[in-house]
Coordinates of C-alpha atoms in Angstrom, one line a residue:
M2 CA 161.5 86.5 121.6
L3 CA 162.8 83.0 122.1
K4 CA 165.2 82.1 119.3
I5 CA 165.2 78.5 118.0
I6 CA 167.6 76.5 115.8
L7 CA 165.8 73.8 113.7
V8 CA 168.0 70.9 112.7
D9 CA 166.7 68.4 110.2
D10 CA 168.2 66.9 107.0
E11 CA 164.9 67.1 105.2
P12 CA 164.1 70.5 103.8
I13 CA 160.4 69.7 103.6
V14 CA 160.3 69.0 107.3
R15 CA 162.1 72.2 108.1
L16 CA 159.6 74.2 106.0
T17 CA 156.6 72.4 107.4
I18 CA 157.5 73.1 111.0
Q19 CA 158.3 76.8 110.3
T20 CA 154.9 77.3 108.6
L21 CA 152.7 75.3 111.0
G22 CA 151.5 78.5 112.6
P23 CA 152.2 82.1 113.7
W24 CA 155.2 81.3 115.9
Q25 CA 156.2 84.9 116.5
N26 CA 152.8 85.8 117.8
Y27 CA 153.6 83.5 120.7
G28 CA 157.1 84.7 121.3
F29 CA 159.1 82.1 119.3
Q30 CA 161.3 82.6 116.3
F31 CA 163.0 80.0 114.1
A32 CA 166.0 82.3 113.8
F33 CA 168.4 79.5 112.5
E34 CA 168.1 76.3 110.6
A35 CA 170.6 73.6 109.8
A36 CA 170.5 70.7 107.3
N37 CA 172.8 68.6 109.5
A38 CA 174.3 68.3 112.9
Q39 CA 177.7 69.8 111.8
E40 CA 176.0 73.0 110.6
A41 CA 174.1 73.3 113.8
L42 CA 177.3 73.0 115.9
E43 CA 179.1 75.6 113.8
Q44 CA 176.3 78.1 114.5
L45 CA 176.3 77.3 118.2
K46 CA 180.1 77.7 118.4
S47 CA 180.0 81.0 116.5
G48 CA 178.2 82.6 119.4
A49 CA 174.8 82.8 117.7
S50 CA 172.0 83.9 120.1
I51 CA 170.1 80.6 120.4
D52 CA 167.7 79.8 123.2
M53 CA 166.4 76.3 122.2
V54 CA 167.3 73.4 119.9
L55 CA 164.7 71.4 117.9
T56 CA 166.5 68.5 116.2
D57 CA 165.8 65.3 114.4
I58 CA 167.3 62.2 115.9
T59 CA 168.2 60.2 112.7
M60 CA 170.4 62.2 110.4
P61 CA 173.3 61.1 108.1
K62 CA 176.9 61.6 109.1
M63 CA 176.3 62.8 112.7
N64 CA 173.0 61.7 114.3
G65 CA 171.0 63.7 116.7
I66 CA 172.4 61.8 119.7
E67 CA 175.9 62.9 119.0
L68 CA 174.7 66.4 118.3
I69 CA 173.0 66.5 121.7
R70 CA 176.1 65.2 123.4
Q71 CA 178.2 68.0 121.8
V72 CA 175.6 70.7 122.4
K73 CA 175.7 69.8 126.1
T74 CA 179.5 70.4 126.2
I75 CA 179.0 73.8 124.6
N76 CA 176.0 74.9 126.7
P77 CA 174.8 72.4 129.3
N78 CA 171.7 74.4 130.1
L79 CA 170.5 74.9 126.5
P80 CA 167.0 73.3 126.2
I81 CA 166.7 70.6 123.5
I82 CA 163.5 69.0 122.0
V83 CA 163.9 66.0 119.7
L84 CA 161.9 64.9 116.7
S85 CA 161.5 61.2 116.4
A86 CA 159.8 58.4 114.4
Y87 CA 158.0 55.4 116.0
N88 CA 161.1 53.2 115.5
D89 CA 163.4 55.7 117.2
Y90 CA 162.7 54.6 120.7
P91 CA 166.3 53.5 121.6
Y92 CA 167.5 56.9 120.4
V93 CA 164.8 58.7 122.4
R94 CA 165.8 56.9 125.5
E95 CA 169.4 57.8 125.0
A96 CA 168.4 61.4 124.3
F97 CA 166.6 61.6 127.7
K98 CA 169.7 60.2 129.4
L99 CA 171.7 63.1 127.9
G100 CA 169.2 65.6 129.3
V101 CA 166.8 66.7 126.6
Q102 CA 163.7 68.5 127.7
D103 CA 161.1 66.5 125.6
Y104 CA 160.4 64.8 122.4
I105 CA 157.6 64.7 119.8
L106 CA 156.8 62.1 117.2
K107 CA 156.9 63.4 113.6
S108 CA 153.5 61.8 113.1
D109 CA 152.1 64.0 115.8
L110 CA 153.5 67.2 114.6
S111 CA 151.0 70.1 114.7
F112 CA 151.1 73.7 115.7
A113 CA 149.2 73.1 119.0
A114 CA 151.3 70.1 120.0
L115 CA 154.7 71.7 119.3
L116 CA 153.6 75.0 120.8
K117 CA 152.7 73.2 124.0
L118 CA 156.3 71.9 124.2
F119 CA 157.8 75.3 123.4
E120 CA 155.6 76.9 126.1
K121 CA 156.8 74.3 128.6
V122 CA 160.4 75.0 127.8
K123 CA 159.8 78.8 127.9
E124 CA 158.3 78.5 131.3
N125 CA 161.2 76.6 132.8
I126 CA 164.1 77.9 130.7
G127 CA 167.1 79.3 132.5
L128 CA 168.4 82.7 131.7
T129 CA 170.7 82.6 128.7
N130 CA 173.9 84.7 128.3
R131 CA 172.0 86.9 125.9
H132 CA 169.4 87.8 128.5
L133 CA 172.0 88.3 131.1
K134 CA 173.8 90.9 129.0
E135 CA 170.6 92.8 128.7
I136 CA 170.1 92.9 132.5
T137 CA 173.5 93.0 134.0
D138 CA 172.3 95.7 136.3
N139 CA 170.0 93.3 138.0
T140 CA 171.9 92.0 141.0
V141 CA 169.7 89.1 141.8
L142 CA 169.9 87.7 138.3
L143 CA 173.6 88.2 138.1
K144 CA 174.0 86.4 141.4
Q145 CA 172.0 83.4 140.1
K146 CA 174.2 83.4 137.0
I147 CA 177.3 83.2 139.1
L148 CA 176.0 80.4 141.2
N149 CA 175.0 78.5 138.1
D150 CA 178.4 79.0 136.6
L151 CA 180.0 77.8 139.9
L152 CA 178.0 74.6 139.8
A153 CA 178.7 74.1 136.1
G154 CA 182.4 74.3 136.6
V155 CA 183.1 77.6 135.0
P156 CA 186.6 78.7 136.1
V157 CA 186.4 80.6 139.3
S158 CA 188.7 83.3 137.9
A159 CA 185.8 84.4 135.6
F160 CA 183.7 85.7 138.5
R161 CA 185.8 85.6 141.7
E162 CA 186.0 89.4 141.9
K163 CA 182.2 89.6 141.8
L164 CA 181.6 87.5 144.8
E165 CA 182.2 90.2 147.4
P166 CA 180.4 93.1 145.7
L167 CA 177.3 90.8 145.2
A168 CA 177.5 89.7 148.9
I169 CA 177.7 86.0 147.8
K170 CA 178.2 84.1 151.0
I171 CA 180.5 81.4 149.7
R172 CA 184.1 81.1 150.9
N173 CA 187.1 78.9 150.2
T174 CA 186.9 76.4 153.1
H175 CA 184.6 73.8 154.5
N176 CA 182.1 73.8 151.6
V177 CA 179.2 71.4 151.2
V178 CA 176.4 71.1 148.6
C179 CA 172.9 70.0 149.4
L180 CA 170.3 69.2 146.8
F181 CA 166.6 69.4 147.7
D182 CA 164.0 67.7 145.5
V183 CA 160.3 68.3 146.2
D184 CA 158.7 64.9 146.3
D185 CA 155.7 64.1 144.1
Y186 CA 155.9 67.5 142.4
K187 CA 154.4 66.1 139.1
L188 CA 151.4 65.1 141.1
Q189 CA 151.1 68.7 142.4
E190 CA 151.2 69.9 138.8
D191 CA 148.3 67.6 137.9
K192 CA 146.3 68.4 141.0
Y193 CA 146.3 72.2 141.0
D194 CA 145.7 74.9 138.4
S195 CA 148.5 77.3 137.4
E196 CA 147.5 80.0 139.8
I197 CA 147.5 77.8 142.9
L198 CA 150.7 76.1 141.7
A199 CA 152.4 79.5 141.4
K200 CA 151.5 80.3 145.0
I201 CA 152.8 77.0 146.2
N202 CA 156.1 77.5 144.2
N203 CA 156.5 81.0 145.7
S204 CA 155.9 79.6 149.2
I205 CA 158.5 76.9 148.7
A206 CA 161.0 79.5 147.5
N207 CA 160.2 81.7 150.5
V208 CA 160.9 78.9 153.0
F209 CA 164.3 78.4 151.5
S210 CA 165.1 82.1 151.4
Q211 CA 164.0 82.7 155.0
K212 CA 166.0 79.7 156.4
I213 CA 169.2 80.6 154.5
M214 CA 168.9 84.1 155.8
E215 CA 168.3 82.9 159.3
Y216 CA 171.3 80.5 159.4
N217 CA 173.5 82.7 157.2
I218 CA 175.8 79.9 156.1
G219 CA 175.6 80.0 152.3
E220 CA 173.5 80.5 149.2
V221 CA 170.5 78.8 147.8
L222 CA 169.5 78.6 144.1
A223 CA 166.3 77.3 142.5
L224 CA 167.4 75.0 139.7
S225 CA 163.8 74.3 138.7
K226 CA 160.4 74.6 140.4
E227 CA 161.0 71.3 142.2
R228 CA 164.7 71.4 142.8
Y229 CA 166.8 73.7 145.0
V230 CA 170.5 73.6 145.7
L231 CA 172.2 74.9 148.8
I232 CA 175.9 75.8 148.7
A233 CA 176.9 76.1 152.3
N234 CA 180.2 76.8 154.0
F235 CA 181.5 76.8 157.6
E236 CA 184.6 78.9 157.3
G237 CA 186.2 79.3 160.7
E238 CA 184.7 76.1 162.1
H239 CA 187.2 73.5 162.9
S240 CA 185.1 70.6 164.2
S241 CA 183.7 68.3 161.6
A242 CA 181.1 67.1 164.1
V243 CA 179.9 70.6 164.8
M244 CA 179.7 71.4 161.0
F245 CA 177.7 68.2 160.4
Q246 CA 175.4 69.0 163.3
K247 CA 174.7 72.6 162.1
L248 CA 174.1 71.4 158.6
N249 CA 171.7 68.7 159.7
Q250 CA 169.9 71.2 161.8
L251 CA 169.4 73.5 158.8
I252 CA 168.2 70.6 156.6
N253 CA 165.8 69.4 159.2
D254 CA 164.5 72.9 159.8
I255 CA 163.8 73.4 156.1
K256 CA 162.1 70.0 155.9
Y257 CA 160.0 70.7 158.9
S258 CA 158.9 74.1 157.7
L259 CA 157.8 72.7 154.3
S260 CA 155.9 69.9 155.9
E261 CA 154.1 72.0 158.5
L262 CA 153.3 75.0 156.3
L263 CA 152.7 73.4 152.9
N264 CA 152.4 69.7 153.6
I265 CA 155.3 69.1 151.3
S266 CA 158.0 66.4 151.6
V267 CA 161.5 66.8 150.2
T268 CA 164.3 64.4 149.7
V269 CA 167.8 65.8 150.3
G270 CA 171.1 64.7 148.7
V271 CA 174.2 65.9 150.7
S272 CA 177.8 65.9 149.4
A273 CA 181.0 65.5 151.5
F274 CA 182.8 68.6 152.8
A275 CA 185.7 70.0 150.8
D276 CA 187.9 73.1 150.6
G277 CA 188.2 75.2 147.4
L278 CA 185.6 76.8 145.2
E279 CA 186.9 74.8 142.3
N280 CA 185.7 71.7 144.1
I281 CA 182.1 72.8 144.3
P282 CA 181.1 71.2 140.9
S283 CA 182.4 67.9 142.2
L284 CA 180.4 68.3 145.4
Y285 CA 177.3 69.1 143.3
R286 CA 177.8 65.9 141.4
Q287 CA 178.0 64.0 144.7
A288 CA 174.7 65.6 145.9
V289 CA 173.1 64.6 142.6
Q290 CA 174.3 61.0 142.9
A291 CA 173.1 60.9 146.5
I292 CA 169.6 62.1 145.7
Q293 CA 169.2 59.5 143.0
F294 CA 168.9 57.0 145.8
R295 CA 165.5 58.3 146.6
L296 CA 164.6 55.7 144.0
I297 CA 165.7 52.9 146.3
W298 CA 165.4 54.3 149.8
G299 CA 162.2 56.3 149.4
K300 CA 161.0 59.8 149.7
G301 CA 161.6 62.3 152.5
K302 CA 165.1 61.0 153.3
T303 CA 168.3 62.9 153.8
I304 CA 170.9 60.9 151.9
H305 CA 174.6 61.7 152.5
Q306 CA 177.3 60.9 150.0
Q307 CA 179.0 59.1 152.8
D308 CA 176.1 56.7 152.9
L309 CA 176.9 55.6 149.4
L310 CA 180.5 54.8 150.2
N311 CA 179.2 52.0 152.4
I312 CA 177.4 50.3 149.6
K313 CA 179.4 47.3 148.3
N314 CA 176.8 46.1 145.8
T315 CA 178.1 44.7 142.5
A316 CA 175.0 42.9 141.3
Q317 CA 174.0 43.0 137.6
I318 CA 170.5 42.4 136.2
D319 CA 169.8 39.8 133.6
I320 CA 166.9 41.5 131.9
S321 CA 166.5 38.8 129.3
S322 CA 166.0 36.1 131.9
F323 CA 163.6 38.3 133.8
K324 CA 161.4 39.0 130.8
K325 CA 161.4 35.3 129.9
E326 CA 160.1 34.4 133.4
L327 CA 157.6 37.2 133.2
F328 CA 156.2 36.1 129.9
A329 CA 155.8 32.5 131.2
A330 CA 153.8 33.8 134.2
L331 CA 151.6 35.8 131.8
E332 CA 151.1 32.8 129.5
S333 CA 149.8 30.7 132.4
S334 CA 148.0 33.7 134.1
D335 CA 149.9 32.9 137.3
T336 CA 149.3 36.0 139.4
S337 CA 151.4 34.7 142.3
R338 CA 154.3 33.9 140.1
A339 CA 154.2 37.3 138.4
Q340 CA 154.2 39.0 141.8
S341 CA 157.1 36.9 143.0
I342 CA 159.1 37.7 139.9
L343 CA 158.5 41.4 140.4
K344 CA 159.5 41.1 144.0
N345 CA 162.7 39.5 143.0
F346 CA 163.3 42.1 140.3
K347 CA 162.9 44.9 142.9
Q348 CA 165.4 43.1 145.2
S349 CA 167.9 42.9 142.3
I350 CA 167.6 46.6 141.8
I351 CA 168.2 47.2 145.5
E352 CA 171.4 45.2 145.2
L353 CA 172.4 46.8 142.0
N354 CA 175.8 48.4 141.6
P355 CA 175.3 52.2 142.5
A356 CA 176.9 53.2 139.2
K357 CA 174.0 51.5 137.4
I358 CA 171.2 53.4 139.3
N359 CA 170.7 55.8 136.4
G360 CA 169.6 52.9 134.2
V361 CA 166.7 51.7 136.4
Y362 CA 164.1 53.9 134.7
N363 CA 165.1 52.5 131.3
L364 CA 164.9 48.9 132.6
Y365 CA 161.2 49.5 133.5
I366 CA 160.6 51.2 130.1
E367 CA 162.2 48.2 128.3
I368 CA 160.0 45.7 130.3
I369 CA 156.8 47.6 129.4
Y370 CA 157.6 47.8 125.7
S371 CA 158.5 44.1 125.7
V372 CA 155.3 43.2 127.4
F373 CA 153.3 45.0 124.8
N374 CA 155.3 43.5 122.0
Y375 CA 154.3 40.1 123.5
L376 CA 150.7 41.2 123.6
S377 CA 150.7 42.1 119.9
G378 CA 151.1 38.5 119.2
K379 CA 148.0 37.8 121.2
D380 CA 145.9 40.2 119.2
I381 CA 145.6 42.5 122.2
H382 CA 146.1 46.3 121.7
P383 CA 147.6 48.5 124.4
D384 CA 144.4 50.6 124.4
D385 CA 142.5 47.6 125.8
I386 CA 144.8 47.6 128.9
M387 CA 145.8 51.2 129.5
D388 CA 143.0 53.3 128.0
Q389 CA 144.6 56.7 127.2
E390 CA 147.8 56.2 129.2
L391 CA 150.1 55.1 126.4
D392 CA 153.0 57.5 126.9
F393 CA 154.9 55.0 129.1
Y394 CA 158.1 56.9 129.1
H395 CA 156.6 59.9 130.7
K396 CA 154.4 57.9 133.1
I397 CA 157.4 55.9 134.4
N398 CA 159.5 59.0 134.8
A399 CA 156.8 60.6 136.9
Y400 CA 157.4 57.9 139.5
E401 CA 160.2 58.5 142.0
T402 CA 160.7 55.2 143.7
I403 CA 161.0 51.5 142.7
D404 CA 158.0 50.8 144.9
E405 CA 155.8 53.0 142.8
M406 CA 157.2 51.6 139.5
N407 CA 156.7 48.0 140.7
Q408 CA 153.1 48.8 141.8
F409 CA 152.4 50.3 138.4
L410 CA 154.0 47.3 136.6
E411 CA 152.1 44.8 138.9
S412 CA 148.8 46.6 138.1
L413 CA 149.6 46.5 134.4
L414 CA 150.3 42.8 134.6
L415 CA 147.1 42.0 136.5
K416 CA 145.1 43.9 133.8
I417 CA 146.9 41.9 131.1
M418 CA 146.1 38.6 132.8
L419 CA 142.5 39.6 133.1
E420 CA 142.4 40.5 129.4
L421 CA 144.1 37.2 128.4
K422 CA 141.7 35.3 130.6
Q423 CA 138.7 37.0 129.1
K424 CA 139.9 36.3 125.6
N425 CA 140.2 32.6 126.3
E426 CA 136.8 32.2 127.9
N427 CA 133.7 31.1 126.2
I428 CA 132.6 34.1 124.1
P429 CA 129.0 32.9 123.4
L430 CA 128.4 32.4 127.2
K431 CA 129.6 35.9 127.9
L432 CA 127.4 37.4 125.2
K433 CA 124.4 35.5 126.4
K434 CA 124.9 36.8 130.0
A435 CA 125.3 40.3 128.7
R436 CA 122.1 40.2 126.6
E437 CA 120.1 38.7 129.5
Y438 CA 121.4 41.4 131.9
I439 CA 120.5 44.1 129.4
R440 CA 117.0 42.7 128.9
A441 CA 116.4 42.6 132.6
H442 CA 117.8 46.1 133.3
Y443 CA 117.1 48.0 130.1
H444 CA 114.7 50.3 132.0
E445 CA 117.5 51.4 134.3
N446 CA 120.4 53.7 133.7
I447 CA 122.6 50.9 132.4
S448 CA 125.9 51.6 130.6
L449 CA 128.8 49.7 129.0
K450 CA 130.6 50.2 132.3
S451 CA 127.8 48.7 134.5
V452 CA 127.3 45.7 132.2
A453 CA 131.1 45.1 132.1
Q454 CA 131.3 45.2 135.9
Y455 CA 128.5 42.7 136.1
L456 CA 130.3 40.3 133.8
A457 CA 133.8 41.1 135.4
V458 CA 135.3 42.0 132.0
S459 CA 136.8 45.2 130.7
E460 CA 134.7 47.8 128.9
A461 CA 137.0 47.5 125.9
Y462 CA 136.5 43.8 125.7
L463 CA 132.7 44.0 126.0
S464 CA 132.6 46.7 123.3
R465 CA 134.6 44.6 120.9
L466 CA 132.4 41.5 121.7
F467 CA 129.2 43.3 120.7
S468 CA 130.7 44.7 117.6
K469 CA 132.2 41.5 116.4
E470 CA 129.6 38.9 117.5
M471 CA 126.4 41.0 117.2
G472 CA 127.4 43.2 114.3
E473 CA 126.4 46.4 116.1
S474 CA 127.7 48.5 119.0
F475 CA 126.6 48.1 122.6
I476 CA 124.7 51.4 122.6
N477 CA 122.9 50.5 119.4
Y478 CA 121.8 47.2 120.8
V479 CA 120.5 48.8 124.0
T480 CA 118.7 51.6 122.0
H481 CA 117.1 49.1 119.6
L482 CA 115.8 47.0 122.6
R483 CA 114.4 50.1 124.3
I484 CA 112.6 51.3 121.2
E485 CA 111.1 47.9 120.6
K486 CA 109.8 47.8 124.2
A487 CA 108.4 51.4 123.8
K488 CA 106.6 50.4 120.6
E489 CA 104.9 47.5 122.5
L490 CA 103.8 49.9 125.2
L491 CA 102.5 52.5 122.7
K492 CA 100.4 49.8 121.0
N493 CA 99.2 47.9 124.1
S494 CA 98.9 50.4 127.0
N495 CA 97.3 53.7 127.9
L496 CA 100.4 55.0 129.5
S497 CA 101.5 58.6 128.7
I498 CA 104.5 59.2 126.5
N499 CA 106.4 60.4 129.6
E500 CA 105.6 57.2 131.5
I501 CA 106.6 55.0 128.6
S502 CA 109.8 57.0 128.3
E503 CA 110.7 56.3 131.9
Q504 CA 109.7 52.6 131.7
V505 CA 112.2 52.0 128.9
G506 CA 115.1 53.8 130.5
Y507 CA 114.8 57.4 129.2
Y508 CA 114.3 59.9 132.0
N509 CA 114.0 62.8 129.6
Q510 CA 110.9 62.7 127.4
E511 CA 112.3 65.1 124.7
H512 CA 115.4 62.9 124.4
F513 CA 113.3 59.8 124.1
S514 CA 111.1 61.4 121.4
R515 CA 114.2 62.4 119.4
V516 CA 115.7 58.9 119.6
F517 CA 112.4 57.2 118.8
K518 CA 111.9 59.4 115.7
K519 CA 115.4 58.8 114.5
H520 CA 114.8 55.0 114.6
E521 CA 111.1 54.9 113.5
G522 CA 110.8 57.9 111.3
C523 CA 108.0 59.4 113.3
S524 CA 107.2 60.7 116.8
P525 CA 105.8 58.4 119.5
N526 CA 102.4 60.1 119.3
K527 CA 102.2 59.6 115.6
Y528 CA 103.3 56.0 115.9
R529 CA 100.5 55.4 118.5

């Protein structure tokens, strides 16, 4: 049973969430609740057995952001989901920077929606101390716990005597940490069902296990399904060149095996070498910083911490000026200018101070939200541009390079320009062309999409045009025209009902008869 602490200053919200559905039937228990952040911290510090935090962002005295920050100092691996309102976006952004797992809008709260987030956390959750106490006899799990503690900076004295009995191959000299991220893992999740994905995950884990056993120079730990960490050491080796060569050989062997066997690419972040187990957390942070440069340098690379030392960039980004230029390009529908602005923006990111690399995702999020705020003044809704893809935060965070984010943003801007252009064109002329096309092709399998493609407008725009200018939907207009044509044929021809059905665009006589009766109150035969 996964135990949850619920933190919200509104009693009605706490009660509503706990009574949304049969949580315990799905393995979840709201074991604790707190009316404010301070109460929640007291329960966490007391050693209460808590596996997950569900917290509001905006609360009096101490807000959710400060709570998250303090929770991470108590237990960095404790999963956190935040509750937010529509106007909480800056807080949500800050929460993600602090490492929360997910968020949900209070307006979207339902048993199914919240259960989906809980199941996601449950699937990826690390083993908690409570679980570890229950299975201390399990060597593999205890070994993973020690490696996690080592990376997290737990004093070495807490587990040093367990290293040898558990055959953990980490020594005190010549240590290095390598972080492996599977490229495009989120695309894999969308592409495959859970059964196939589980097989892929097992195969990835097997490649790492086999290679580490083969080279026998350290330990590997799966931090998540798409991230693995290697803690390697070269005790007894005195040549830095030889150590570097052996390490690169192992890295390249792992990359080659994953590519050949599974067609999977990985990006690798590599720390410097250092002595002392107490320095491994610092080496881990170096590897994390190095792998973040996948964003700039692309996927499939091996990025050494030493590479970052050579970067002398100190550039800053004037986001206000950038947005001003971008809006001007949108206003004039200047595609070339917009593309040039994006190209310059990308170059500014490349030249950005490395310490600012973490903020790049948030820059793109800020741009997209600003663009849609701009569009709201043009009476254009985001649905008209993005269909169902409105969760921009998650969409942008699924991208792994600035090239991908720039392509997404460029595609978005082109759609916006098309929508603005359509809005400014002569509406009666568009409507006339649409009606003429429908009258010429009503007997075919026409659709909103096919007519929109003919007119070179979006489906959303054409749908609004019919509703606003004709007073009826596109489908009603087409159906009315087809029924009128059918009535003419029923009166003035000897064609069979099936033949008439096909001549007016219905290729299923039964469907035609149902539609006809709905509109005319009688069957085609009776009408004839």
